[in-house]
Coordinates of C-alpha atoms in Angstrom, one line a residue:
Chain A
M1 CA 42.1 -13.5 37.7
V2 CA 38.7 -14.8 38.4
E3 CA 37.2 -11.4 37.9
F4 CA 39.1 -11.0 34.6
G5 CA 37.8 -14.4 33.5
L6 CA 34.2 -13.5 34.4
T7 CA 34.6 -10.1 32.6
I8 CA 35.9 -11.9 29.5
T9 CA 33.1 -14.4 29.6
V10 CA 30.5 -11.6 29.9
F11 CA 32.1 -9.7 27.1
V12 CA 32.1 -12.8 24.9
F13 CA 28.4 -13.2 25.6
I14 CA 27.7 -9.6 24.9
V15 CA 29.6 -9.7 21.6
L16 CA 27.8 -12.9 20.7
A17 CA 24.4 -11.3 21.6
C18 CA 25.3 -8.3 19.4
V19 CA 26.2 -10.6 16.5
N20 CA 23.1 -12.6 17.0
L21 CA 20.9 -9.4 17.1
I22 CA 22.5 -8.3 13.8
L23 CA 21.9 -11.7 12.2
I24 CA 18.4 -11.8 13.5
G25 CA 17.8 -8.3 12.0
Y26 CA 19.3 -9.5 8.7
N27 CA 17.2 -12.7 8.8
L28 CA 14.0 -10.8 9.6
D29 CA 14.7 -8.3 6.8
T30 CA 15.3 -11.2 4.4
A31 CA 12.1 -12.9 5.5
Q32 CA 10.1 -9.7 4.9
R33 CA 11.6 -9.3 1.5
A34 CA 10.9 -12.9 0.6
A35 CA 7.3 -12.4 1.8
W36 CA 7.0 -9.3 -0.3
E37 CA 8.4 -11.1 -3.3
A38 CA 6.1 -14.0 -2.7
A39 CA 3.1 -11.6 -2.6
R40 CA 4.2 -10.1 -5.9
K41 CA 4.3 -13.6 -7.4
A42 CA 0.9 -14.3 -6.0
A43 CA -0.5 -11.0 -7.3
V44 CA 0.4 -12.1 -10.9
G45 CA -1.2 -15.5 -10.6
A46 CA 1.5 -17.9 -9.2
S47 CA 0.5 -21.2 -7.7
N48 CA 1.1 -22.2 -4.1
S49 CA 4.1 -24.3 -5.0
Q50 CA 5.6 -21.4 -7.0
I51 CA 5.1 -19.1 -4.0
A52 CA 6.7 -21.7 -1.7
D53 CA 9.7 -21.8 -4.0
V54 CA 10.1 -18.1 -3.6
I55 CA 10.2 -18.4 0.2
Y56 CA 12.7 -21.2 -0.1
D57 CA 14.9 -19.4 -2.6
Q58 CA 14.7 -15.9 -1.1
F59 CA 14.7 -16.8 2.6
A60 CA 15.4 -20.4 3.6
T61 CA 18.6 -20.5 1.6
K62 CA 19.7 -17.0 2.5
M63 CA 19.2 -16.7 6.2
F64 CA 22.0 -17.1 8.7
S65 CA 21.9 -19.7 11.4
S66 CA 24.5 -21.2 13.8
F67 CA 24.8 -23.8 16.5
I68 CA 23.6 -21.3 19.1
L69 CA 21.4 -19.1 16.8
I70 CA 18.1 -20.9 15.9
S71 CA 16.8 -19.5 12.6
K72 CA 14.0 -21.1 10.6
P73 CA 10.8 -20.3 8.6
N74 CA 7.7 -21.1 10.5
F75 CA 4.4 -21.3 8.7
D76 CA 1.4 -23.4 8.2
P77 CA 1.5 -24.8 4.6
T78 CA -2.3 -24.6 4.5
S79 CA -2.6 -21.0 5.4
F80 CA 0.6 -19.3 4.4
V81 CA -1.2 -18.0 1.3
V82 CA -4.6 -16.5 2.0
P83 CA -6.8 -17.3 0.2
N84 CA -5.1 -20.6 -0.1
D85 CA -7.4 -21.8 -3.0
L86 CA -6.2 -20.4 -6.4
L87 CA -9.9 -20.2 -7.4
Y88 CA -10.4 -17.2 -5.1
R89 CA -7.2 -15.3 -6.0
V90 CA -9.0 -13.0 -8.4
E91 CA -8.0 -9.7 -10.1
G92 CA -8.6 -6.9 -7.7
F93 CA -8.8 -9.0 -4.5
P94 CA -6.1 -9.1 -1.9
V95 CA -3.8 -12.0 -1.5
Q96 CA -1.7 -12.3 1.7
I97 CA 1.5 -14.2 2.5
N98 CA 1.8 -15.2 6.2
L99 CA 5.3 -16.2 7.0
G100 CA 6.7 -16.8 10.5
Y101 CA 10.3 -16.3 11.3
T102 CA 11.5 -18.3 14.4
T103 CA 14.7 -17.3 16.1
G104 CA 16.2 -17.9 19.4
M105 CA 19.0 -19.5 21.3
S106 CA 20.0 -23.1 21.9
L107 CA 20.5 -23.8 25.6
G108 CA 21.9 -27.3 25.0
P109 CA 20.4 -29.9 27.3
L110 CA 18.0 -27.2 28.7
G111 CA 16.2 -27.0 25.3
N112 CA 15.7 -24.0 23.1
L113 CA 14.6 -20.4 23.8
E114 CA 12.6 -19.5 20.8
L115 CA 10.7 -16.4 19.6
T116 CA 8.6 -16.3 16.5
F117 CA 8.1 -13.0 14.5
P118 CA 5.0 -12.8 12.3
V119 CA 5.9 -11.6 8.8
S120 CA 3.2 -10.9 6.3
S121 CA 2.7 -9.2 3.0
K122 CA -0.5 -8.3 1.2
L123 CA -1.1 -7.2 -2.3
R124 CA -4.0 -7.1 -4.7
V125 CA -4.1 -9.6 -7.6
I126 CA -3.5 -7.7 -10.9
T127 CA -3.5 -10.5 -13.4
H128 CA -6.6 -10.4 -15.6
N129 CA -8.2 -13.7 -14.7
D130 CA -11.8 -13.0 -14.1
E131 CA -13.3 -12.5 -17.5
D132 CA -16.9 -13.3 -16.4
Q133 CA -16.6 -11.0 -13.4
D134 CA -18.0 -13.6 -10.9
G135 CA -15.2 -13.3 -8.4
L136 CA -13.6 -16.7 -9.3
N137 CA -10.4 -17.3 -11.1
D138 CA -11.3 -18.3 -14.7
A139 CA -8.3 -20.7 -15.0
V140 CA -9.6 -23.0 -12.3
E141 CA -13.3 -22.3 -12.7
A142 CA -15.7 -24.9 -14.1
F143 CA -17.5 -22.3 -16.3
P144 CA -14.8 -19.6 -16.9
N145 CA -16.8 -17.4 -19.3
D146 CA -20.3 -17.8 -17.8
H147 CA -21.1 -15.2 -15.2
D148 CA -24.2 -16.8 -13.8
N149 CA -23.2 -20.4 -14.6
D150 CA -26.4 -21.1 -16.5
G151 CA -24.6 -23.0 -19.3
I152 CA -24.7 -20.0 -21.7
V153 CA -21.4 -18.3 -22.2
D154 CA -21.5 -14.5 -21.6
S155 CA -20.9 -13.6 -25.2
S156 CA -24.0 -15.4 -26.2
D157 CA -26.1 -14.6 -23.1
S158 CA -28.5 -11.7 -23.4
D159 CA -28.9 -11.5 -19.7
V160 CA -25.5 -12.2 -18.2
D161 CA -26.5 -11.8 -14.6
N162 CA -29.9 -13.5 -14.9
D163 CA -31.8 -10.7 -13.2
G164 CA -34.6 -10.6 -15.8
I165 CA -33.3 -7.4 -17.5
I166 CA -31.6 -7.8 -20.9
D167 CA -28.0 -6.5 -20.8
S168 CA -28.6 -3.6 -23.2
L169 CA -31.1 -2.1 -20.8
D170 CA -29.5 -3.3 -17.6
K171 CA -28.1 0.0 -16.4
G172 CA -28.8 2.7 -13.9
T173 CA -27.8 6.1 -12.5
I174 CA -26.2 6.8 -9.2
R175 CA -26.3 10.2 -7.5
W176 CA -26.5 12.0 -4.2
N177 CA -30.1 13.2 -3.9
G178 CA -29.5 15.6 -1.0
A179 CA -30.1 13.0 1.7
A180 CA -28.7 9.7 0.6
Y181 CA -26.9 7.9 -2.3
V182 CA -29.6 6.6 -4.6
I183 CA -29.7 4.4 -7.6
N184 CA -32.3 4.6 -10.4
T185 CA -32.8 1.6 -12.6
G186 CA -35.8 3.0 -14.3
S187 CA -38.4 2.8 -11.6
G188 CA -37.4 5.7 -9.6
E189 CA -34.6 6.6 -7.3
V190 CA -34.1 4.2 -4.4
P191 CA -31.5 4.6 -1.5
N192 CA -29.4 1.5 -1.3
P193 CA -27.3 0.4 1.7
S194 CA -24.5 -0.8 -0.6
L195 CA -23.9 2.9 -1.6
A196 CA -24.2 4.2 1.9
N197 CA -20.4 4.6 2.3
G198 CA -20.2 6.7 -0.8
R199 CA -18.5 4.0 -3.0
F200 CA -19.6 1.9 -5.9
A201 CA -18.0 -0.9 -7.9
T202 CA -19.2 -1.3 -11.4
R203 CA -18.4 0.0 -14.9
I204 CA -19.3 3.5 -16.0
L205 CA -21.1 4.2 -19.2
W206 CA -19.8 7.5 -20.5
P207 CA -22.0 9.5 -22.9
L208 CA -20.1 10.6 -25.9
S209 CA -20.8 13.7 -28.1
D210 CA -21.8 11.6 -31.1
G211 CA -24.7 10.0 -29.1
S212 CA -22.9 6.7 -28.5
T213 CA -21.7 5.3 -25.2
F214 CA -18.2 4.5 -24.1
V215 CA -18.0 1.5 -21.7
E216 CA -14.9 1.8 -19.6
N217 CA -12.7 -1.1 -18.7
W218 CA -13.5 -3.1 -15.6
P219 CA -12.4 -1.3 -12.5
Y220 CA -10.1 -3.2 -10.2
L221 CA -11.4 -1.7 -7.0
P222 CA -14.4 0.0 -5.6
R223 CA -14.2 3.8 -6.2
A224 CA -15.5 6.9 -4.4
I225 CA -18.5 8.6 -5.9
P226 CA -17.3 12.0 -7.0
R227 CA -18.3 15.2 -5.4
D228 CA -17.8 18.8 -6.7
L229 CA -16.1 21.9 -5.8
S230 CA -18.4 22.6 -2.9
G231 CA -16.7 19.8 -1.1
V232 CA -19.8 17.7 -0.6
E233 CA -22.0 15.5 -2.8
N234 CA -23.5 17.2 -5.7
T235 CA -27.2 16.5 -6.4
N236 CA -26.8 17.5 -10.1
L237 CA -24.1 14.9 -10.8
Y238 CA -25.3 11.6 -12.3
I239 CA -23.1 8.6 -13.0
T240 CA -24.5 6.1 -15.5
V241 CA -23.4 2.6 -14.5
D242 CA -23.5 -0.7 -16.2
L243 CA -25.5 -3.2 -14.1
S244 CA -25.3 -6.2 -16.5
Y245 CA -23.0 -8.0 -14.1
D246 CA -24.9 -6.9 -11.0
A247 CA -27.8 -9.3 -10.3
D248 CA -29.2 -7.3 -7.4
N249 CA -28.7 -3.9 -9.2
D250 CA -27.1 -2.2 -6.2
G251 CA -24.1 -0.6 -7.9
W252 CA -21.7 -3.3 -6.8
S253 CA -20.7 -5.9 -9.4
D254 CA -21.4 -9.5 -8.4
R255 CA -17.7 -10.3 -8.2
Y256 CA -17.7 -8.6 -4.9
V257 CA -20.3 -11.0 -3.7
P258 CA -19.2 -14.1 -5.6
Y259 CA -21.7 -16.7 -6.7
Chain B
M1 CA 61.4 -15.3 61.0
F2 CA 60.2 -17.7 58.5
R3 CA 56.8 -17.9 60.1
T4 CA 56.7 -14.2 60.4
R5 CA 57.7 -13.7 56.8
R6 CA 55.0 -16.2 55.8
S7 CA 52.3 -14.7 58.1
L8 CA 52.9 -11.1 57.2
P9 CA 52.2 -11.4 53.5
R10 CA 49.2 -13.6 54.3
R11 CA 47.7 -11.0 56.5
G12 CA 48.4 -8.4 53.8
I13 CA 46.7 -10.6 51.3
E14 CA 43.7 -11.1 53.4
T15 CA 43.4 -7.4 54.1
R16 CA 43.6 -6.5 50.5
S17 CA 41.3 -9.3 49.5
L18 CA 38.5 -8.1 51.9
S19 CA 38.6 -4.5 50.8
E20 CA 39.0 -5.3 47.1
S21 CA 36.3 -7.9 47.1
G22 CA 33.8 -5.2 48.3
Q23 CA 35.0 -2.9 45.6
A24 CA 34.8 -5.6 43.0
L25 CA 31.2 -6.3 44.1
I26 CA 30.3 -2.7 43.5
E27 CA 32.1 -2.6 40.2
L28 CA 30.3 -5.8 39.2
Y29 CA 27.0 -4.2 40.3
F30 CA 27.6 -1.2 38.1
A31 CA 28.9 -3.4 35.3
I32 CA 25.7 -5.5 35.4
I33 CA 23.6 -2.4 35.4
L34 CA 25.6 -1.0 32.5
F35 CA 25.3 -4.3 30.6
F36 CA 21.6 -4.4 31.3
F37 CA 21.1 -1.0 29.8
V38 CA 23.3 -1.8 26.9
S39 CA 21.4 -5.0 26.3
I40 CA 18.0 -3.1 26.5
A41 CA 19.4 -0.5 24.1
L42 CA 20.5 -3.1 21.6
F43 CA 17.2 -4.8 21.9
E44 CA 15.3 -1.5 21.3
I45 CA 17.6 -0.7 18.3
A46 CA 16.7 -4.1 16.8
V47 CA 13.0 -3.4 17.5
V48 CA 13.1 0.0 15.9
Y49 CA 15.0 -1.5 12.9
H50 CA 12.3 -4.1 12.6
N51 CA 9.5 -1.7 13.0
V52 CA 10.9 0.8 10.4
N53 CA 11.3 -2.1 8.0
T54 CA 7.7 -3.3 8.6
V55 CA 6.1 0.1 8.2
N56 CA 8.2 0.7 5.1
N57 CA 7.0 -2.5 3.6
A58 CA 3.4 -1.7 4.5
L59 CA 3.8 1.7 2.9
K60 CA 4.9 0.0 -0.3
Q61 CA 1.9 -2.2 -0.2
G62 CA -0.3 0.8 0.3
A63 CA 1.4 2.4 -2.8
W64 CA 0.6 -0.7 -4.7
V65 CA -3.1 -0.5 -3.7
A66 CA -3.1 3.2 -4.6
S67 CA -1.6 2.5 -8.0
M68 CA -4.6 0.3 -8.8
G69 CA -7.0 3.1 -8.0
G70 CA -7.8 2.3 -4.4
T71 CA -9.6 4.8 -2.2
D72 CA -7.9 6.4 0.7
E73 CA -9.7 3.8 3.0
D74 CA -8.1 1.0 1.0
I75 CA -4.7 2.6 1.2
A76 CA -5.0 3.2 4.9
A77 CA -6.1 -0.3 5.5
A78 CA -3.1 -1.7 3.7
I79 CA -0.8 0.4 5.8
S80 CA -2.6 -0.5 9.0
D81 CA -1.8 -4.1 8.4
A82 CA 1.6 -3.3 9.8
D83 CA 0.0 -3.1 13.2
T84 CA 0.1 -6.9 13.4
Q85 CA 3.8 -7.0 12.8
V86 CA 5.1 -4.0 14.7
I87 CA 6.7 -4.9 18.0
H88 CA 5.7 -2.8 21.0
S89 CA 8.1 -2.6 23.8
S90 CA 7.8 -1.3 27.4
F91 CA 10.3 1.6 27.1
F92 CA 9.5 2.9 23.6
D93 CA 6.3 4.1 22.0
H94 CA 6.1 3.3 18.4
Y95 CA 3.6 5.2 16.2
V96 CA 3.1 6.6 12.7
T97 CA 2.0 10.2 11.9
N98 CA 1.8 12.6 9.1
F99 CA 0.2 10.2 6.5
A100 CA 0.3 12.1 3.2
I101 CA -0.5 11.2 -0.4
T102 CA 1.0 13.2 -3.2
V103 CA 0.9 12.7 -7.0
W104 CA 3.9 13.4 -9.2
T105 CA 4.3 13.4 -13.0
M106 CA 7.3 13.0 -15.1
T107 CA 8.2 15.8 -17.4
P108 CA 11.2 16.4 -19.8
T109 CA 12.7 18.5 -17.0
G110 CA 12.2 15.9 -14.2
E111 CA 9.5 14.8 -11.9
V112 CA 7.0 17.4 -10.7
Q113 CA 4.5 17.3 -7.9
I114 CA 1.0 18.2 -9.2
A115 CA -1.1 17.4 -6.2
P116 CA -2.1 18.4 -3.6
Q117 CA -2.1 21.9 -4.9
A118 CA -1.8 25.0 -2.8
I119 CA -5.0 26.5 -4.1
T120 CA -8.4 26.8 -2.5
H121 CA -10.1 24.5 -4.9
D122 CA -8.1 21.4 -4.2
G123 CA -9.5 21.3 -0.7
G124 CA -13.0 20.8 -2.0
L125 CA -12.2 17.8 -4.1
S126 CA -12.3 14.2 -3.0
P127 CA -11.0 13.3 -0.6
G128 CA -10.9 17.0 0.4
R129 CA -7.9 17.0 2.7
P130 CA -4.9 19.3 2.3
D131 CA -2.4 16.5 2.9
R132 CA -3.9 14.1 0.3
A133 CA -4.0 14.5 -3.4
A134 CA -7.5 14.8 -4.9
Y135 CA -8.6 11.6 -6.7
V136 CA -8.9 13.6 -9.9
Y137 CA -5.1 13.8 -10.2
R138 CA -4.4 10.1 -9.6
A139 CA -4.4 9.3 -13.3
Q140 CA -2.8 6.4 -15.1
G141 CA 0.9 7.0 -15.6
N142 CA 1.3 9.5 -12.9
N143 CA 3.4 8.6 -9.8
I144 CA 1.6 8.3 -6.5
R145 CA 3.7 8.8 -3.5
L146 CA 2.8 7.9 0.1
G147 CA 4.6 9.3 3.1
V148 CA 4.5 8.7 6.8
D149 CA 6.7 9.6 9.8
Y150 CA 7.6 6.7 11.9
T151 CA 8.4 7.7 15.5
A152 CA 10.0 5.7 18.3
G153 CA 9.8 7.7 21.5
F154 CA 11.5 6.7 24.8
V155 CA 9.0 7.0 27.6
S156 CA 10.0 7.0 31.3
P157 CA 7.5 6.9 34.1
F158 CA 9.6 9.5 35.9
F159 CA 9.1 12.1 33.1
G160 CA 5.4 11.7 32.4
A161 CA 3.6 10.4 29.4
E162 CA 5.6 12.5 26.9
P163 CA 8.7 10.9 25.4
V164 CA 12.0 11.9 26.9
F165 CA 13.5 11.7 23.5
K166 CA 12.3 10.4 20.2
I167 CA 13.5 9.3 16.8
D168 CA 11.6 10.3 13.7
V169 CA 12.1 8.4 10.5
P170 CA 10.4 9.8 7.4
L171 CA 9.4 7.0 5.1
V172 CA 8.3 7.3 1.5
A173 CA 7.0 4.8 -1.1
S174 CA 6.0 5.5 -4.6
Q175 CA 4.4 3.6 -7.5
A176 CA 3.3 4.4 -11.0
I177 CA -0.5 4.3 -11.3
I178 CA -1.6 1.4 -13.4
A179 CA -5.4 1.8 -13.1
E180 CA -6.9 2.4 -16.5
N181 CA -8.7 5.6 -15.5
D182 CA -7.5 8.3 -18.0
D183 CA -8.9 7.4 -21.3
D184 CA -8.6 10.9 -22.8
R185 CA -4.9 11.2 -21.7
D186 CA -5.4 14.6 -20.1
G187 CA -3.8 13.7 -16.7
L188 CA -7.1 13.7 -14.9
V189 CA -9.1 10.7 -13.7
D190 CA -12.2 10.5 -15.9
L191 CA -14.5 9.6 -13.1
Y192 CA -13.6 12.7 -11.0
E193 CA -13.3 15.2 -13.8
P194 CA -16.9 16.4 -13.0
E195 CA -15.5 17.5 -9.6
L196 CA -13.6 20.2 -11.5
F197 CA -16.1 21.1 -14.1
I198 CA -19.5 21.1 -12.4
G199 CA -20.2 24.3 -10.6
M200 CA -17.6 26.5 -12.4
A201 CA -19.1 29.5 -14.1
D202 CA -16.9 29.3 -17.2
W203 CA -17.4 25.6 -17.6
P204 CA -21.1 24.9 -17.7
D205 CA -22.2 21.3 -17.0
T206 CA -23.2 20.8 -20.6
Q207 CA -19.6 21.2 -21.8
W208 CA -18.1 18.6 -19.5
M209 CA -17.1 15.5 -21.3
P210 CA -14.9 12.9 -19.5
I211 CA -13.5 11.3 -22.6
D212 CA -12.5 14.5 -24.2
H213 CA -8.8 15.2 -24.4
M214 CA -9.1 18.9 -25.0
D215 CA -12.4 19.4 -23.2
S216 CA -13.8 21.0 -26.3
G217 CA -17.2 19.5 -26.1
V218 CA -16.5 16.8 -28.7
S219 CA -15.6 13.4 -27.3
D220 CA -12.4 11.8 -28.5
K221 CA -14.4 8.9 -30.0
A222 CA -16.2 11.4 -32.3
S223 CA -13.2 13.7 -33.0
A224 CA -11.1 13.5 -36.1
N225 CA -8.3 15.5 -34.5
I226 CA -8.1 14.7 -30.8
D227 CA -5.2 16.9 -29.9
G228 CA -6.2 19.8 -32.2
D229 CA -2.9 19.9 -34.0
T230 CA -2.3 20.3 -37.7
Y231 CA -2.5 16.6 -38.4
A232 CA -5.7 14.5 -38.6
D233 CA -5.8 11.5 -36.3
A234 CA -5.8 9.3 -39.4
V235 CA -2.2 10.2 -40.1
E236 CA -1.1 10.2 -36.5
Q237 CA -0.2 7.1 -34.6
G238 CA -0.1 5.9 -31.0
F239 CA 0.3 8.6 -28.4
A240 CA 0.9 11.2 -31.1
L241 CA -2.9 11.5 -31.0
Y242 CA -2.5 13.1 -27.7
D243 CA 0.6 15.2 -28.5
Y244 CA -0.3 18.7 -29.7
D245 CA 3.2 19.9 -30.5
N246 CA 4.4 16.4 -31.6
D247 CA 7.5 16.6 -29.5
G248 CA 7.2 13.0 -28.2
W249 CA 5.7 14.0 -24.9
I250 CA 2.0 13.5 -24.6
D251 CA 0.2 16.7 -23.5
R252 CA -0.5 15.7 -19.9
N253 CA 3.3 15.5 -19.3
D254 CA 4.4 18.2 -21.6
P255 CA 5.1 21.6 -19.9
N256 CA 5.3 23.3 -23.3
D257 CA 2.5 24.2 -25.7
N258 CA -0.1 21.4 -25.2
L259 CA -3.5 23.1 -25.5
L260 CA -4.8 21.4 -22.4
K261 CA -6.8 23.7 -20.3
H262 CA -6.8 23.1 -16.6
P263 CA -10.1 24.2 -15.1
V264 CA -8.8 24.4 -11.5
I265 CA -6.2 26.9 -12.5
G266 CA -8.6 29.1 -14.3
G267 CA -9.0 27.4 -17.7
Q268 CA -5.4 28.2 -18.6
K269 CA -3.0 25.8 -20.2
I270 CA -1.4 23.4 -17.9
T271 CA 2.0 24.7 -16.8
L272 CA 3.9 22.1 -14.7

């Protein structure tokens, strides 16, 4: 009888453990979905409170908990969105949600046995919120349409990046010269460490057949410098780039090194 | 008699109790071992479930980065973020293999994979790997698809470093490309079109034009008839500008007569 009682007790605990594992799995899955949804909100410009609402609606109110199953979100309000400041959540840059899920078992007077799973989700901001390409969110920036913050809005500024070269002439060519990636801004080709990894991050100026130039839209992300069918860099391939938003003229727009 | 009747059953009980208690101990011992293994197995199943979920989410994030025009390094970094969330256990190895990037396009007959292509040229294009679509095919509107194999392998010290058995879970995430990188609507990323054109004997460098739907040497901005059909651009609207046979499918997705010449496949019309 005692053995039977013990067996029943062990079985009850095993069944409870199984149920708890299933519930923990469900909760963790819910937490990850909430973190992902929150990251999507952040990627389109949501504020911290709106993101927190997502966590509350999608996770805190949907998770299972019981008198023996501890289940709760666990995150630092000051760092659950990185960057925490809306000013730096800019088009093309990553935003990450850090959400902890704490679960465990209540041992009554002995306290709690807890385990926290880190849950995070990272996306890139896609909302167009950096008109002046300075790496700061225009909506919360003091000078939203002034790249170099010199008091002259970009549409009226003949030298947007304040590098001493007027915008109509502020351009250069990038190519592989056989030994290194070089940039030529009019005074000869110079290797630049910013191009050493074969990537650049500024607009391209396409030459058109009527002699005019087509300025492409702002790229979201750095891109790889193209090669050719030989599989390696091509010394004959030039890319003309717009350096009007690139104060140090290295092929990387200033937004990647914010003012 | 009464004492005897009382004592006999007692001795019987004591005898049975001694032998059965030993047996019960052994049963309990096996039961505990069994429960221990069952518990470990349940825990590992939960871990695998969690890890699959985590890697799957990371893959979706990678697809998102890819859809914005990210490089392979950006995509791999997004997927690698899962390392911070994957739970590693003592009995199972958890790892990801066979990372692949493919590009698909929607046609009237369904979705078709267009890269990587099983041709020699594709291997020479950025990023130059047979398991990853060349950048030139990752054009706006196409579908980029990431795949990995997540493996959980049971490792025992008694059987060496190789897993005794393993579970492979193929994971896939896809996303439509939203990067504005195909201004001439020919299904090729403008920036990487020179990869196809430069160096090809029948396509001299001087003829290459990135914003040129038909690659005719006249840029779309200067052309009066971008798609070369019987209608001037002035009387065509919207995407009809890029639809040679005016069937409602822009040329880059149209497997029919579209006049687009694909340099990689020998200057012939694109046949999807």
